[in-house]
């Protein structure tokens, strides 16, 4: 049912919600902003120390508080009501114009081929995501994340001549392990964070972009291209 809602409609609802949020923030005393930031920090800290009992308590306090604070804003209420109205409209249309089932005579792909289409990493809004610790088959990585750490180990796979990693992330640390014999190019941008690269000192970036190319003597070496964009967090590329 969600696939029936057009992207334009969703974008329009989102734009109106952003405008309402801006108006609400301009004409209030700023308490909403403080509450959202406070509970967001609690959520982040609780997730970081989730293995401890205190971390779990802080995490759930932040999650519940952030949810209740968001529900108190006019923009979030509007988005929820608009979403429910869209679902009701699409449900009504579906009853009047049910989907036509067209028989397909194409041979289905084997399960093994369908398994090969799955990406190495998934888009995860909250939590840690990393590649397998045992050897795995390489597939280009293109993910978007919210809060948490991302670990990509390319030493457990066989890279093609041209391999690509694209990461768009909110808050958290991104770590990428690269084999010694593989040359890599890094295209990184961040609002705030640090960058750790082999043979270089830690570099602090504030609303900046950087480009780095490793140097290998073998001209035909495997080339790994890394594109990262992080709102707030560190990026570390390690050799091993």
Short mmCIF file of C-alpha atoms in Angstrom, two decimals, residues 5-235:
data_model
loop_
_atom_site.label_atom_id
_atom_site.label_comp_id
_atom_site.label_asym_id
_atom_site.label_seq_id
_atom_site.Cartn_x
_atom_site.Cartn_y
_atom_site.Cartn_z
CA UNK A 5 1.91 6.86 -2.43
CA UNK A 6 3.93 9.01 -4.81
CA UNK A 7 7.28 10.49 -3.84
CA UNK A 8 5.97 13.96 -4.68
CA UNK A 9 3.15 13.58 -2.15
CA UNK A 10 5.53 12.41 0.57
CA UNK A 11 7.95 15.25 -0.18
CA UNK A 12 5.10 17.78 -0.02
CA UNK A 13 4.00 16.49 3.39
CA UNK A 14 7.60 16.57 4.60
CA UNK A 15 8.11 20.13 3.34
CA UNK A 16 4.94 21.36 5.08
CA UNK A 17 6.06 19.62 8.30
CA UNK A 18 9.46 21.34 8.12
CA UNK A 19 7.80 24.73 7.58
CA UNK A 20 5.48 24.16 10.54
CA UNK A 21 8.46 23.13 12.68
CA UNK A 22 10.37 26.29 11.69
CA UNK A 23 7.37 28.48 12.52
CA UNK A 24 6.88 26.71 15.83
CA UNK A 25 10.54 27.15 16.78
CA UNK A 26 10.50 30.84 15.84
CA UNK A 27 7.47 31.66 17.96
CA UNK A 28 8.30 29.62 21.07
CA UNK A 29 10.78 30.11 23.89
CA UNK A 30 13.11 27.36 22.64
CA UNK A 31 12.02 24.74 25.15
CA UNK A 32 11.19 22.27 22.40
CA UNK A 33 14.68 22.50 20.93
CA UNK A 34 16.28 21.96 24.33
CA UNK A 35 14.08 18.93 25.04
CA UNK A 36 14.79 17.34 21.67
CA UNK A 37 18.55 17.88 21.96
CA UNK A 38 18.64 16.70 25.58
CA UNK A 39 16.83 13.43 24.94
CA UNK A 40 18.75 12.88 21.69
CA UNK A 41 22.01 13.10 23.66
CA UNK A 42 20.66 10.64 26.23
CA UNK A 43 19.66 8.28 23.43
CA UNK A 44 23.13 8.47 21.86
CA UNK A 45 24.97 7.97 25.17
CA UNK A 46 22.69 5.13 26.18
CA UNK A 47 23.27 3.38 22.86
CA UNK A 48 27.02 3.80 23.20
CA UNK A 49 27.03 2.14 26.65
CA UNK A 50 24.21 -0.31 25.95
CA UNK A 51 26.08 -3.25 27.50
CA UNK A 52 25.77 -1.67 30.94
CA UNK A 53 22.57 -1.52 32.95
CA UNK A 54 22.86 2.24 33.36
CA UNK A 55 23.33 2.59 29.61
CA UNK A 56 20.10 0.70 28.94
CA UNK A 57 18.20 2.90 31.40
CA UNK A 58 19.59 6.08 29.83
CA UNK A 59 18.80 4.75 26.34
CA UNK A 60 15.14 4.09 27.08
CA UNK A 61 14.74 7.39 28.93
CA UNK A 62 16.13 9.14 25.87
CA UNK A 63 13.97 7.13 23.45
CA UNK A 64 10.72 7.70 25.35
CA UNK A 65 11.52 11.33 26.07
CA UNK A 66 12.49 12.04 22.47
CA UNK A 67 9.29 10.41 21.22
CA UNK A 68 7.07 12.35 23.61
CA UNK A 69 8.88 15.62 22.86
CA UNK A 70 8.49 15.05 19.13
CA UNK A 71 4.78 14.28 19.55
CA UNK A 72 4.32 17.60 21.32
CA UNK A 73 5.33 19.51 18.17
CA UNK A 74 2.72 20.59 15.64
CA UNK A 75 4.86 19.40 12.71
CA UNK A 76 5.05 15.79 13.91
CA UNK A 77 1.32 15.71 14.68
CA UNK A 78 0.61 17.06 11.21
CA UNK A 79 2.89 14.45 9.60
CA UNK A 80 1.17 11.61 11.49
CA UNK A 81 -2.34 12.82 10.62
CA UNK A 82 -1.35 13.40 6.97
CA UNK A 83 0.18 9.93 6.78
CA UNK A 84 -2.97 8.29 8.19
CA UNK A 85 -5.16 10.27 5.76
CA UNK A 86 -3.00 9.14 2.83
CA UNK A 87 -3.28 5.53 3.96
CA UNK A 88 -7.08 5.81 4.16
CA UNK A 89 -7.23 7.39 0.69
CA UNK A 90 -5.00 4.70 -0.82
CA UNK A 91 -6.99 1.96 0.91
CA UNK A 92 -10.20 3.39 -0.55
CA UNK A 93 -8.68 3.54 -4.04
CA UNK A 94 -7.43 -0.01 -3.74
CA UNK A 95 -10.92 -1.26 -2.95
CA UNK A 96 -12.38 0.56 -5.95
CA UNK A 97 -9.53 -0.43 -8.29
CA UNK A 98 -8.01 -3.71 -7.09
CA UNK A 99 -4.69 -4.82 -8.50
CA UNK A 100 -4.80 -7.06 -11.56
CA UNK A 101 -2.83 -10.25 -11.20
CA UNK A 102 -1.07 -11.09 -14.44
CA UNK A 103 0.32 -14.64 -14.64
CA UNK A 104 4.04 -14.82 -15.28
CA UNK A 105 5.57 -17.64 -17.30
CA UNK A 106 9.15 -16.63 -16.62
CA UNK A 107 11.27 -19.13 -14.78
CA UNK A 108 12.05 -17.99 -11.28
CA UNK A 109 15.66 -17.50 -10.31
CA UNK A 110 17.17 -20.11 -8.01
CA UNK A 111 17.35 -19.25 -4.34
CA UNK A 112 21.11 -18.94 -4.56
CA UNK A 113 20.85 -16.20 -7.19
CA UNK A 114 18.26 -14.36 -5.11
CA UNK A 115 20.58 -14.61 -2.10
CA UNK A 116 23.39 -13.03 -4.15
CA UNK A 117 21.26 -9.92 -4.69
CA UNK A 118 21.22 -9.08 -1.00
CA UNK A 119 23.54 -6.20 -0.04
CA UNK A 120 26.44 -6.70 2.34
CA UNK A 121 25.14 -4.06 4.74
CA UNK A 122 21.66 -2.69 5.38
CA UNK A 123 20.46 0.83 6.01
CA UNK A 124 20.08 1.04 9.77
CA UNK A 125 18.76 4.11 11.56
CA UNK A 126 19.95 3.02 14.99
CA UNK A 127 22.59 0.50 15.99
CA UNK A 128 25.90 -0.99 14.91
CA UNK A 129 26.41 -2.49 11.46
CA UNK A 130 29.47 -4.36 10.20
CA UNK A 131 30.59 -6.83 7.55
CA UNK A 132 30.99 -10.52 8.26
CA UNK A 133 33.98 -11.64 10.30
CA UNK A 134 34.40 -14.75 8.13
CA UNK A 135 35.32 -14.61 4.39
CA UNK A 136 32.52 -13.28 2.16
CA UNK A 137 31.89 -12.43 -1.49
CA UNK A 138 32.38 -8.78 -2.35
CA UNK A 139 29.56 -6.51 -3.49
CA UNK A 140 29.71 -2.75 -3.80
CA UNK A 141 28.47 -0.99 -0.64
CA UNK A 142 25.99 1.89 -0.72
CA UNK A 143 24.33 2.54 2.65
CA UNK A 144 22.67 5.30 4.66
CA UNK A 145 22.75 5.28 8.45
CA UNK A 146 21.43 7.26 11.39
CA UNK A 147 23.11 6.73 14.77
CA UNK A 148 25.72 4.08 15.54
CA UNK A 149 29.02 2.68 14.30
CA UNK A 150 29.79 1.19 10.89
CA UNK A 151 32.67 -1.27 10.41
CA UNK A 152 33.69 -2.49 6.96
CA UNK A 153 36.50 -5.04 6.72
CA UNK A 154 37.68 -5.54 3.13
CA UNK A 155 40.47 -7.90 4.22
CA UNK A 156 37.99 -10.78 4.47
CA UNK A 157 37.05 -10.68 0.79
CA UNK A 158 38.56 -10.56 -2.69
CA UNK A 159 38.18 -7.08 -4.13
CA UNK A 160 37.71 -6.53 -7.89
CA UNK A 161 39.92 -4.13 -9.83
CA UNK A 162 37.46 -1.32 -9.06
CA UNK A 163 35.57 -1.50 -5.75
CA UNK A 164 33.26 1.19 -4.38
CA UNK A 165 32.09 2.05 -0.86
CA UNK A 166 29.49 4.81 -0.37
CA UNK A 167 28.41 5.72 3.17
CA UNK A 168 26.05 8.51 4.23
CA UNK A 169 25.85 8.62 8.00
CA UNK A 170 24.42 10.75 10.79
CA UNK A 171 26.21 10.26 14.12
CA UNK A 172 28.83 7.67 14.96
CA UNK A 173 32.20 6.30 13.91
CA UNK A 174 32.95 4.69 10.55
CA UNK A 175 35.89 2.29 10.39
CA UNK A 176 37.19 0.77 7.15
CA UNK A 177 39.93 -1.88 7.02
CA UNK A 178 41.93 -1.98 3.78
CA UNK A 179 44.57 -4.59 2.79
CA UNK A 180 48.15 -3.33 2.47
CA UNK A 181 48.41 -4.16 -1.24
CA UNK A 182 45.22 -2.29 -2.17
CA UNK A 183 45.35 1.38 -3.17
CA UNK A 184 42.40 3.52 -2.16
CA UNK A 185 40.95 6.96 -2.81
CA UNK A 186 38.93 8.75 -0.13
CA UNK A 187 36.33 11.47 -0.74
CA UNK A 188 35.06 12.58 2.65
CA UNK A 189 32.84 15.38 3.93
CA UNK A 190 31.58 16.08 7.44
CA UNK A 191 30.05 18.78 9.60
CA UNK A 192 32.13 17.81 12.61
CA UNK A 193 34.55 14.96 13.19
CA UNK A 194 38.07 13.59 12.98
CA UNK A 195 39.79 11.61 10.24
CA UNK A 196 42.42 8.93 10.89
CA UNK A 197 44.42 7.77 7.84
CA UNK A 198 47.43 5.45 7.54
CA UNK A 199 50.70 7.28 8.09
CA UNK A 200 49.01 10.58 8.91
CA UNK A 201 48.20 12.39 12.12
CA UNK A 202 44.62 12.78 13.27
CA UNK A 203 42.92 15.60 11.40
CA UNK A 204 39.96 17.55 12.71
CA UNK A 205 37.35 18.74 10.23
CA UNK A 206 34.60 21.26 10.78
CA UNK A 207 32.12 21.61 7.92
CA UNK A 208 34.80 20.61 5.42
CA UNK A 209 35.53 18.10 2.67
CA UNK A 210 38.77 16.32 1.90
CA UNK A 211 40.25 14.11 -0.81
CA UNK A 212 43.03 11.59 -0.19
CA UNK A 213 44.80 9.16 -2.55
CA UNK A 214 47.07 6.46 -1.24
CA UNK A 215 50.33 5.76 -3.03
CA UNK A 216 51.23 2.25 -4.22
CA UNK A 217 54.16 1.30 -6.39
CA UNK A 218 52.19 -1.26 -8.43
CA UNK A 219 50.19 0.59 -11.12
CA UNK A 220 47.82 -2.36 -11.66
CA UNK A 221 46.87 -2.75 -8.02
CA UNK A 222 43.24 -3.07 -6.95
CA UNK A 223 41.64 0.35 -6.52
CA UNK A 224 39.12 0.93 -3.73
CA UNK A 225 37.10 4.15 -3.94
CA UNK A 226 35.57 5.35 -0.68
CA UNK A 227 32.88 8.06 -0.57
CA UNK A 228 31.78 9.05 2.94
CA UNK A 229 29.54 11.80 4.27
CA UNK A 230 29.10 12.07 8.05
CA UNK A 231 27.08 14.63 9.97
CA UNK A 232 28.96 14.21 13.25
CA UNK A 233 31.46 11.44 13.80
CA UNK A 234 34.94 10.09 13.11
CA UNK A 235 36.24 8.24 10.08
#
